[in-house]
PDB file of C-alpha atoms in Angstrom:
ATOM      1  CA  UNK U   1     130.849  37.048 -22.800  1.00  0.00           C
ATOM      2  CA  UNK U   2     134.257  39.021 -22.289  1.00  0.00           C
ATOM      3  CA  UNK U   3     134.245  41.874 -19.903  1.00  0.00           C
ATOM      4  CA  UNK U   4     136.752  43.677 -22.776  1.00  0.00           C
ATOM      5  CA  UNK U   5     138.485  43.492 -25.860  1.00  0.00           C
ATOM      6  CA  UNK U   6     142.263  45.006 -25.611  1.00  0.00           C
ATOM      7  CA  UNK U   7     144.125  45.855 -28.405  1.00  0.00           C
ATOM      8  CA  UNK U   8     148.104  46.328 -28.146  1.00  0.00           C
ATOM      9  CA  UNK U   9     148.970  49.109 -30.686  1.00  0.00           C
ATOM     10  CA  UNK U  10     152.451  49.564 -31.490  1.00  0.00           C
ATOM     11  CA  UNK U  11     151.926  52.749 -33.363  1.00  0.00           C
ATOM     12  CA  UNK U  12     153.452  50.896 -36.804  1.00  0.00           C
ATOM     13  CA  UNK U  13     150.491  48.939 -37.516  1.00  0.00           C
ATOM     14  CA  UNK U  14     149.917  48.723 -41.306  1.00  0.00           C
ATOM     15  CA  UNK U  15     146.816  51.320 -41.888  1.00  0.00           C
ATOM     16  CA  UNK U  16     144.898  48.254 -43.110  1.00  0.00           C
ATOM     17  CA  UNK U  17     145.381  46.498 -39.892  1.00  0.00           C
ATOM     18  CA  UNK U  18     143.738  49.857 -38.055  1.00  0.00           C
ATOM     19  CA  UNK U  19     140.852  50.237 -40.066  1.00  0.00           C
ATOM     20  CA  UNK U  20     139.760  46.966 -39.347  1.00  0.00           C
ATOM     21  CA  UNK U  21     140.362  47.013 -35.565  1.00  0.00           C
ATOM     22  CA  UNK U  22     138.098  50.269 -36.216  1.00  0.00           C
ATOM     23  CA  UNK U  23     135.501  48.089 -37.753  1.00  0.00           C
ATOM     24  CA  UNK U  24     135.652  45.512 -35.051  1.00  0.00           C
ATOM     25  CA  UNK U  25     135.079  48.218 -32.455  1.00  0.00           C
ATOM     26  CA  UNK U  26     131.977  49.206 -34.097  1.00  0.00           C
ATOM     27  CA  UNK U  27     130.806  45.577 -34.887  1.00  0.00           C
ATOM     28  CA  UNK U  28     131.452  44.605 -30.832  1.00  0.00           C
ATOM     29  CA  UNK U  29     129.677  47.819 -29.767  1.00  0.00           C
ATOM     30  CA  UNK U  30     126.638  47.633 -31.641  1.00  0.00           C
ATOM     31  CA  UNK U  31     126.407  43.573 -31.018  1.00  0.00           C
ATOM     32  CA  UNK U  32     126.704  43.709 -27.394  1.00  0.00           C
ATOM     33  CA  UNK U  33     125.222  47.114 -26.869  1.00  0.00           C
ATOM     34  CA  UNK U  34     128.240  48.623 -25.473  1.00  0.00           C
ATOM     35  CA  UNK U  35     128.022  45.583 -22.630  1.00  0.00           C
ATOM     36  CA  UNK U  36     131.851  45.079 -24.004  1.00  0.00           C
ATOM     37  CA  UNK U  37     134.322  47.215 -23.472  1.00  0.00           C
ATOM     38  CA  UNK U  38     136.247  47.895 -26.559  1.00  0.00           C
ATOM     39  CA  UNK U  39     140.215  49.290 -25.131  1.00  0.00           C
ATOM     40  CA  UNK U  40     143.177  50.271 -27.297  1.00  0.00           C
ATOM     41  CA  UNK U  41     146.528  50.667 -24.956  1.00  0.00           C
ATOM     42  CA  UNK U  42     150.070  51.663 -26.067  1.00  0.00           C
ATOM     43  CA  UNK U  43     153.687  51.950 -24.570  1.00  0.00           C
ATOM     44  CA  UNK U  44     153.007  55.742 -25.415  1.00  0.00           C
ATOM     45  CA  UNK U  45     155.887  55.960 -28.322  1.00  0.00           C
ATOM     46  CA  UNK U  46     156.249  54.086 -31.782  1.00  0.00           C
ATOM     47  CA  UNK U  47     159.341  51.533 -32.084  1.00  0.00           C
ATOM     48  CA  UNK U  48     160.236  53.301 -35.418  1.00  0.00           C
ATOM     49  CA  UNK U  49     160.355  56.912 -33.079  1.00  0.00           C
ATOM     50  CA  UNK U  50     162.804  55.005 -31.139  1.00  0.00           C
ATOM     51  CA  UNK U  51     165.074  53.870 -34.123  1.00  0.00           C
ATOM     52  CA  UNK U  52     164.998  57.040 -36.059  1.00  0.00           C
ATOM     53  CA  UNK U  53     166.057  58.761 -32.980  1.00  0.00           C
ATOM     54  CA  UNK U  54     168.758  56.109 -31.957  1.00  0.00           C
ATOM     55  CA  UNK U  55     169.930  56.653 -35.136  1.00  0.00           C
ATOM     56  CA  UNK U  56     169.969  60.381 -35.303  1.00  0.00           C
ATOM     57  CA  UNK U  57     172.844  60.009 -31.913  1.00  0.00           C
ATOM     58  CA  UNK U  58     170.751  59.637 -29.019  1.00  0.00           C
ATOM     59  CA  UNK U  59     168.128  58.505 -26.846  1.00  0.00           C
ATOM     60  CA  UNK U  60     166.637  61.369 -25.360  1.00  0.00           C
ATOM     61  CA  UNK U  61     164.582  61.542 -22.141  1.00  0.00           C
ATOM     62  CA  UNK U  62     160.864  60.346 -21.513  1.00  0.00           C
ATOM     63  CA  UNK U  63     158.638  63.238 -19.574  1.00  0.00           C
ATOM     64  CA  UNK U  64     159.406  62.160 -16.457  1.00  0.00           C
ATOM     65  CA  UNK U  65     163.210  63.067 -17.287  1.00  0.00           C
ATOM     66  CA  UNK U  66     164.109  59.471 -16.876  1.00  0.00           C
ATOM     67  CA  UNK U  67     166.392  58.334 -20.253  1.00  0.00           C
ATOM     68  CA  UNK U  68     164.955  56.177 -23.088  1.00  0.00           C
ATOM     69  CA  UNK U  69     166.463  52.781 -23.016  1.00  0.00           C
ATOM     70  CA  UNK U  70     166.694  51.309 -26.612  1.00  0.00           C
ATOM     71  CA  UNK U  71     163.864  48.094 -26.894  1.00  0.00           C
ATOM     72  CA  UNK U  72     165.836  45.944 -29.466  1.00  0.00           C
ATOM     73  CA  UNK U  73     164.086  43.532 -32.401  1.00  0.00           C
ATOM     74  CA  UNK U  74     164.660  40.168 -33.836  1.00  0.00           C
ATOM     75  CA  UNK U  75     166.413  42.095 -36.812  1.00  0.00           C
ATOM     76  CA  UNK U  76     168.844  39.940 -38.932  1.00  0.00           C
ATOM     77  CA  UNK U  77     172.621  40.298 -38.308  1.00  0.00           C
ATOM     78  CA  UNK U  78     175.699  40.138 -40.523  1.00  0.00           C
ATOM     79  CA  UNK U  79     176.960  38.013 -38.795  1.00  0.00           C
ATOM     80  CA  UNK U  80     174.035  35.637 -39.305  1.00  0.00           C
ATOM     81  CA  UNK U  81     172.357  36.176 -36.405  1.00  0.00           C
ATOM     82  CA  UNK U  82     169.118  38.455 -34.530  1.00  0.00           C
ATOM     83  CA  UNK U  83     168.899  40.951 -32.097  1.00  0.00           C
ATOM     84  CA  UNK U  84     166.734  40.699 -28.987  1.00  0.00           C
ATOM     85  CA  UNK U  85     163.087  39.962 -28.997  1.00  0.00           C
ATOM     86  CA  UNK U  86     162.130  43.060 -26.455  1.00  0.00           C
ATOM     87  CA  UNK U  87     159.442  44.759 -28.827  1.00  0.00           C
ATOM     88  CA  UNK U  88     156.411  41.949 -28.669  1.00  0.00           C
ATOM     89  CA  UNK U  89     157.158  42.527 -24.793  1.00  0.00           C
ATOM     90  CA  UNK U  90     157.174  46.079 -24.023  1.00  0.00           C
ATOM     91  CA  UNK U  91     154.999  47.206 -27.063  1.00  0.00           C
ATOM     92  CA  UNK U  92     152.608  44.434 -26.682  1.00  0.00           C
ATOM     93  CA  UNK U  93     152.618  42.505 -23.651  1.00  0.00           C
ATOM     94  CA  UNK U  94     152.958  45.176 -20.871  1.00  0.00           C
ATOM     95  CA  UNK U  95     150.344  47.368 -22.183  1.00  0.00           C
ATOM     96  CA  UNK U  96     148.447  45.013 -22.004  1.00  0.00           C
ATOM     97  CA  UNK U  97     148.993  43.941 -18.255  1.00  0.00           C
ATOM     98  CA  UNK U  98     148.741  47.532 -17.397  1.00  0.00           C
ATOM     99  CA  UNK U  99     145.412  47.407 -18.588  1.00  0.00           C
ATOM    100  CA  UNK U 100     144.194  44.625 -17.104  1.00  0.00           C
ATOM    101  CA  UNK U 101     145.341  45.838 -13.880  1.00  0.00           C
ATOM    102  CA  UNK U 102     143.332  48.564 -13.871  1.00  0.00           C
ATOM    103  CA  UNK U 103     140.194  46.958 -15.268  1.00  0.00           C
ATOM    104  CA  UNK U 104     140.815  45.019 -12.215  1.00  0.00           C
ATOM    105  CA  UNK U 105     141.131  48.035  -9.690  1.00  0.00           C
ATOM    106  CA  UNK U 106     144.951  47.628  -8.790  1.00  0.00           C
ATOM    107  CA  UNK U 107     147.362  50.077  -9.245  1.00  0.00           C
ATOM    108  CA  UNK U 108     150.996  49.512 -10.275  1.00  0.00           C
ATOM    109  CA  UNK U 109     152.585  46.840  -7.847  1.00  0.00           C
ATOM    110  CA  UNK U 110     149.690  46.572  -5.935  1.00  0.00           C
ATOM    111  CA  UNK U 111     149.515  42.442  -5.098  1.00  0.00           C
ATOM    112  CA  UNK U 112     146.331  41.159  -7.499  1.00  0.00           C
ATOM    113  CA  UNK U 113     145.006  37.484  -5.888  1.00  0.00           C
ATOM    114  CA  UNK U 114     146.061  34.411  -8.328  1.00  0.00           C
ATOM    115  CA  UNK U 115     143.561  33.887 -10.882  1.00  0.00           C
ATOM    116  CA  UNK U 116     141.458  37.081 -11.072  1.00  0.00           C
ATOM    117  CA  UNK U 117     141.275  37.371 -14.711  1.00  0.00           C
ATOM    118  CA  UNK U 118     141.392  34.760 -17.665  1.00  0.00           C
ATOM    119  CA  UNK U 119     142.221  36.598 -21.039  1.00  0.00           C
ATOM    120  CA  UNK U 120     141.311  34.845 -24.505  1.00  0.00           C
ATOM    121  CA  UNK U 121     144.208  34.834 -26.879  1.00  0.00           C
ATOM    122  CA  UNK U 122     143.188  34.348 -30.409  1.00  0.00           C
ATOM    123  CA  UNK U 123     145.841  31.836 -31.391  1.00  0.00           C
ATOM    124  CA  UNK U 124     145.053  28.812 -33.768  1.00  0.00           C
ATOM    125  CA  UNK U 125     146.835  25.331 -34.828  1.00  0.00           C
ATOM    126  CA  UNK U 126     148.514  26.848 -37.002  1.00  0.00           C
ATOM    127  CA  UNK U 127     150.331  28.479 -34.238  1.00  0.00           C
ATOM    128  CA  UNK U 128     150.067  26.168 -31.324  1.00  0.00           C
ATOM    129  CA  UNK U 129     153.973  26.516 -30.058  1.00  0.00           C
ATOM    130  CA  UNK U 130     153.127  29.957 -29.164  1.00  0.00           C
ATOM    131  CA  UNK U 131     150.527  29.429 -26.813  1.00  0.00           C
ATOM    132  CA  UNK U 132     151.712  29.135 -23.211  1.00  0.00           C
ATOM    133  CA  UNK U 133     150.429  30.066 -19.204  1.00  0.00           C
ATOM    134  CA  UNK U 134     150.770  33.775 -18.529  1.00  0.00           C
ATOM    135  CA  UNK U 135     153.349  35.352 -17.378  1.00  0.00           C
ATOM    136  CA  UNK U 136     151.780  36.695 -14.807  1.00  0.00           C
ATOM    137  CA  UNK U 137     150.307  34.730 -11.506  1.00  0.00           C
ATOM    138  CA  UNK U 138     146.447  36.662 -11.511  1.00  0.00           C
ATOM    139  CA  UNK U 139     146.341  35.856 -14.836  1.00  0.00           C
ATOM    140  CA  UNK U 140     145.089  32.676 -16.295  1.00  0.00           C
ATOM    141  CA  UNK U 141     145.317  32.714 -20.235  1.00  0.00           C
ATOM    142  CA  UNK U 142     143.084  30.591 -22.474  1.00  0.00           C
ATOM    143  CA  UNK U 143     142.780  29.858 -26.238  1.00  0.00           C
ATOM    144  CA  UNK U 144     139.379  29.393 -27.767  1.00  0.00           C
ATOM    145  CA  UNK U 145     140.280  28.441 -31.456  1.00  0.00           C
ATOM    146  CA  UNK U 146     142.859  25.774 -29.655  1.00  0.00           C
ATOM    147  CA  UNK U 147     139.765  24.648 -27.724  1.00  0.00           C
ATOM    148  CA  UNK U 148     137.589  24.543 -31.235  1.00  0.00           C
ATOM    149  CA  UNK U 149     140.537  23.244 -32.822  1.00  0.00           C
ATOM    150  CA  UNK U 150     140.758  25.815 -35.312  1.00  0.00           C
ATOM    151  CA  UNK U 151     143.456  26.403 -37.666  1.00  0.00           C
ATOM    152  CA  UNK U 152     143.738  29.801 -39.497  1.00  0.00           C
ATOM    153  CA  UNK U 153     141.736  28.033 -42.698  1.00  0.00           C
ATOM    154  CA  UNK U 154     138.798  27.546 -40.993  1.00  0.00           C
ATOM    155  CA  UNK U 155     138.668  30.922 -39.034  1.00  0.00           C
ATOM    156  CA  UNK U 156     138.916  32.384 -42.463  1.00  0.00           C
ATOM    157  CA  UNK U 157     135.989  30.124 -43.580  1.00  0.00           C
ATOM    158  CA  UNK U 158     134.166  30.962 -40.719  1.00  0.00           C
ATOM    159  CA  UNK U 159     134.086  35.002 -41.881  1.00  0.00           C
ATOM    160  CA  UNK U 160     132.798  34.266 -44.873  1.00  0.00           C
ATOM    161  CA  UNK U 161     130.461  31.856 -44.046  1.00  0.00           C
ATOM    162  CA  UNK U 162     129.037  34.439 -41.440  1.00  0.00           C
ATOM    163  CA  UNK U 163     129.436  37.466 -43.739  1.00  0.00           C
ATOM    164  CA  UNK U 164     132.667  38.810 -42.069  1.00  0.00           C
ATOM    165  CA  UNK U 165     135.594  40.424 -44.265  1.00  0.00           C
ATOM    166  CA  UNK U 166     138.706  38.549 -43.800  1.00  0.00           C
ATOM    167  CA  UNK U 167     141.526  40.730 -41.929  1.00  0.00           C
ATOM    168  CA  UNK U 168     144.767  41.543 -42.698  1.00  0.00           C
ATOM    169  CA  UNK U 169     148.010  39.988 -41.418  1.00  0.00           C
ATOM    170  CA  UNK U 170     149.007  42.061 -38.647  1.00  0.00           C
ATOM    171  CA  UNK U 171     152.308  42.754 -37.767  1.00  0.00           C
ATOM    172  CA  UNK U 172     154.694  45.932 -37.415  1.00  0.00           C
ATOM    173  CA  UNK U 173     155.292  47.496 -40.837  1.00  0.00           C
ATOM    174  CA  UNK U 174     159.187  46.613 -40.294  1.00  0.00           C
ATOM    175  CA  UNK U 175     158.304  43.309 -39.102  1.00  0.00           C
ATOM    176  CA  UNK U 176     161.259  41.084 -40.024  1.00  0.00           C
ATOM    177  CA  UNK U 177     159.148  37.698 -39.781  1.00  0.00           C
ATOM    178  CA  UNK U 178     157.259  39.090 -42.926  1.00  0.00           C
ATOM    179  CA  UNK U 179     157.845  36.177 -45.930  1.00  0.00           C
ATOM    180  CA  UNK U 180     158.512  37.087 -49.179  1.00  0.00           C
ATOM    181  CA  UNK U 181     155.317  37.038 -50.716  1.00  0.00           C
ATOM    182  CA  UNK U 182     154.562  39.400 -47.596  1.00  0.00           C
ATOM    183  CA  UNK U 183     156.700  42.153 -48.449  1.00  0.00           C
ATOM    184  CA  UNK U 184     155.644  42.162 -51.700  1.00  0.00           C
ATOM    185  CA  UNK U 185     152.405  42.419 -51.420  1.00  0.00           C
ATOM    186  CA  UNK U 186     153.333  45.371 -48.801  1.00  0.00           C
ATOM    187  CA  UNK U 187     155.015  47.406 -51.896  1.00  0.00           C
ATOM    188  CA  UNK U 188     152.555  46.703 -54.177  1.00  0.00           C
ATOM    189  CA  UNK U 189     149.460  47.231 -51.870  1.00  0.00           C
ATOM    190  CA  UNK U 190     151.024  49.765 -49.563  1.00  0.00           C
ATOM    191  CA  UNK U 191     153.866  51.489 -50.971  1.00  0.00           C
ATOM    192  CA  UNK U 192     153.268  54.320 -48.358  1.00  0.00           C
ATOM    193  CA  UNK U 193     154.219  51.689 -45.681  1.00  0.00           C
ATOM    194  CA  UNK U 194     156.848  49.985 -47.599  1.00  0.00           C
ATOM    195  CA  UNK U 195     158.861  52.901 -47.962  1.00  0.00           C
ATOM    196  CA  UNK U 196     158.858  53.621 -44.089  1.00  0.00           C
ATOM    197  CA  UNK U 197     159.966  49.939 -43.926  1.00  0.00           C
ATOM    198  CA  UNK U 198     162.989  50.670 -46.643  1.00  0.00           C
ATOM    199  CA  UNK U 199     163.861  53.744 -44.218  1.00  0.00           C
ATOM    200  CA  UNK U 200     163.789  51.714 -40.778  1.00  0.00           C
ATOM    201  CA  UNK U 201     166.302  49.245 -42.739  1.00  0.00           C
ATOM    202  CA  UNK U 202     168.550  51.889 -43.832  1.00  0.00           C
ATOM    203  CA  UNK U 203     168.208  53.738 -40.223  1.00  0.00           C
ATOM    204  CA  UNK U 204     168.864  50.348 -37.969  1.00  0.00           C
ATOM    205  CA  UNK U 205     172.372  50.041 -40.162  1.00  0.00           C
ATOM    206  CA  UNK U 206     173.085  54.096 -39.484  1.00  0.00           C
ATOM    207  CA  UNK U 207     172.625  53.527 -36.196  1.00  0.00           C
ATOM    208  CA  UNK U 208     176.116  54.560 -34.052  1.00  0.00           C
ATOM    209  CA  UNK U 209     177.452  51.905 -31.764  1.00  0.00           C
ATOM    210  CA  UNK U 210     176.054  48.816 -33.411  1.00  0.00           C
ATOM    211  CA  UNK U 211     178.420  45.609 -32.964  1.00  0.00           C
ATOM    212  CA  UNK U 212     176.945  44.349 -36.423  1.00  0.00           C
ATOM    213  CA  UNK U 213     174.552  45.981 -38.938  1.00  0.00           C
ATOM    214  CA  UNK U 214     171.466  45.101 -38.933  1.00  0.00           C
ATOM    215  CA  UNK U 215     168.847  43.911 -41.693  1.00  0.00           C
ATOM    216  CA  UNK U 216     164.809  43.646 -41.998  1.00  0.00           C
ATOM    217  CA  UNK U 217     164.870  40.873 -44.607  1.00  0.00           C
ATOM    218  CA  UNK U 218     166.836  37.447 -43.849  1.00  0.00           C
ATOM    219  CA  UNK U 219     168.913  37.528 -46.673  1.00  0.00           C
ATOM    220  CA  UNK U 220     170.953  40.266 -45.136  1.00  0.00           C
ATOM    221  CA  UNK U 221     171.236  42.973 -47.992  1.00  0.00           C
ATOM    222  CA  UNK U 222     168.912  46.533 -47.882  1.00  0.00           C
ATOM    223  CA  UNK U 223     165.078  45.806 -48.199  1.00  0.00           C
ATOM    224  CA  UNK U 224     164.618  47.871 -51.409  1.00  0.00           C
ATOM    225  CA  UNK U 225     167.501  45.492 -53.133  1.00  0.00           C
ATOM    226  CA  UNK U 226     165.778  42.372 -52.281  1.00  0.00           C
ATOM    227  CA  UNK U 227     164.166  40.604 -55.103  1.00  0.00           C
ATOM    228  CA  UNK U 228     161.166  39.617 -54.570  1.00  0.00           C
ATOM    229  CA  UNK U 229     159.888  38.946 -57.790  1.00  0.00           C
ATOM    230  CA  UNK U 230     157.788  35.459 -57.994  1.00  0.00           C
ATOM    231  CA  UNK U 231     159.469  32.486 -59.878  1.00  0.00           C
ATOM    232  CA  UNK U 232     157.042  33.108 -62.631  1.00  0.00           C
ATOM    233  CA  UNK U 233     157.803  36.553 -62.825  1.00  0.00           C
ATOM    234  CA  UNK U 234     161.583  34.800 -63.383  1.00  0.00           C
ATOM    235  CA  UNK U 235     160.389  33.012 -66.263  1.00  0.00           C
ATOM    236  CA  UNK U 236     160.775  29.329 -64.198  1.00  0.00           C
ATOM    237  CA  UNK U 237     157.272  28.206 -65.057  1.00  0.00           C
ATOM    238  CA  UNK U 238     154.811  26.396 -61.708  1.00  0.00           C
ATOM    239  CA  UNK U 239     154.715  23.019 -61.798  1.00  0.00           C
ATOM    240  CA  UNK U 240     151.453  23.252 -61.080  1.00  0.00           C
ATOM    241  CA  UNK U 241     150.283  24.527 -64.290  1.00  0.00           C
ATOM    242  CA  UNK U 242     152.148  21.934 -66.133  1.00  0.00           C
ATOM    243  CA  UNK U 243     151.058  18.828 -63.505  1.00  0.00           C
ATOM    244  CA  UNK U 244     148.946  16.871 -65.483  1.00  0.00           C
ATOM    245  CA  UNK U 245     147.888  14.587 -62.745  1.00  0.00           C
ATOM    246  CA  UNK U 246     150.366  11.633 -63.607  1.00  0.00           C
ATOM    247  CA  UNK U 247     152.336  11.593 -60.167  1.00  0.00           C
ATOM    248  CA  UNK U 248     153.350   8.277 -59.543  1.00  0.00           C
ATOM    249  CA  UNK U 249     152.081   6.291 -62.734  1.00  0.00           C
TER     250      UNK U 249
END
């Protein structure tokens, strides 16, 4: 049994993503009788904070007086591109470290011996080029649903063979990796959270200084111009529902 269960919150989780995470707390608590620590760490300010600011002319100071620096995305570029991939790192990633530095009684810097802690990452098949060693040396990462050979499919037939609701995607609301079918079930679902998502593409192109403008979706053009009606919706028929079994006869 783990010693903890971290969660990295960015601060522009989709609502739906929280309230689970708040169900899981209560689920872990009440199975292991608090034996499990249930943890929630930040970087202590929302990405979208950052933008709106950036965008508003400036970067400001942190508490300590030291400035801001700007954490860029994988937004797309005019120029066919995409920015930086700092956010999963500094939102994510060193949180998370911090964290497991002091479950392990070492302060910042402080030299940890190789191989104190192994931390489960929930990644599946589906996924498998994004599992890798850890980045740090007292860390040793491993992947249970690789282990089980799981792919997402089966994890999802695992909850409701056991009674478990099935979770949400989660990602950032202005998550640029979201598909089509994503986004659109963001604006129909949550059109609370796809209008902050309409306003952080509009913002990242305001922003001063910017070599290129930047977009959310991957076609380039403003979020609430994209169409993302369904080919049906088009009037193009599905296949599918015309198939009638013939292939190759």
């Amino acid at each position: 049994m783990p010693d903890a269960v971290i969660m990295a919150d960015t601060g522009d989780e989709l609502p739906a993503t929280l309230r689970h995470f708040d169900y899981l707390e209560g689920e872990i608590t009440r199975r292991t009788n608090g034996q499990v620590k249930v943890l929630r760490v930040s970087k202590g300010e929302r990405l979208s904070d950052s933008i709106r600011r950036r965008a508003a002319g400036g970067n400001g100071v942190r508490r300590d007086g030291t400035p801001n620096r700007f954490v860029s995305a994988p937004f797309f570029t005019e120029n066919g591109g995409q920015g930086r991939r700092q956010c999963t790192r500094e939102y994510k990633i060193e949180p998370l470290e911090r964290m497991q530095r002091e479950l392990l009684g070492y302060k910042s810097r402080q030299r940890i011996p190789p191989g104190s802690a192994e931390v489960w990452i929930g990644i599946s098949t589906d996924e498998v080029v994004r599992a890798g060693a850890a980045f740090t040396r007292w860390t040793v990462n491993r992947y249970p649903l690789l282990e089980m050979r799981m792919s997402r499919g089966d994890c999802i037939e695992w909850l409701k063979r056991h009674g478990y609701p099935v979770p949400p995607k989660s990602a950032c609301i202005f998550c640029p990796y979201r598909t089509n079918a994503e986004w659109r079930w963001l604006r129909d679902n949550d059109p609370d959270s796809f209008a902050d998502a309409v306003e952080i593409d509009r913002l990242i192109r305001d922003t001063p200084g910017k070599k290129h403008r930047e977009f959310l979706h991957a076609d380039r053009v403003p979020l609430g111009d994209v169409d993302l009606s369904t080919a049906e919706e088009r009037g193009q028929g599905s296949f599918l529902n015309e198939c009638e079994g013939f292939c190759g006869l």
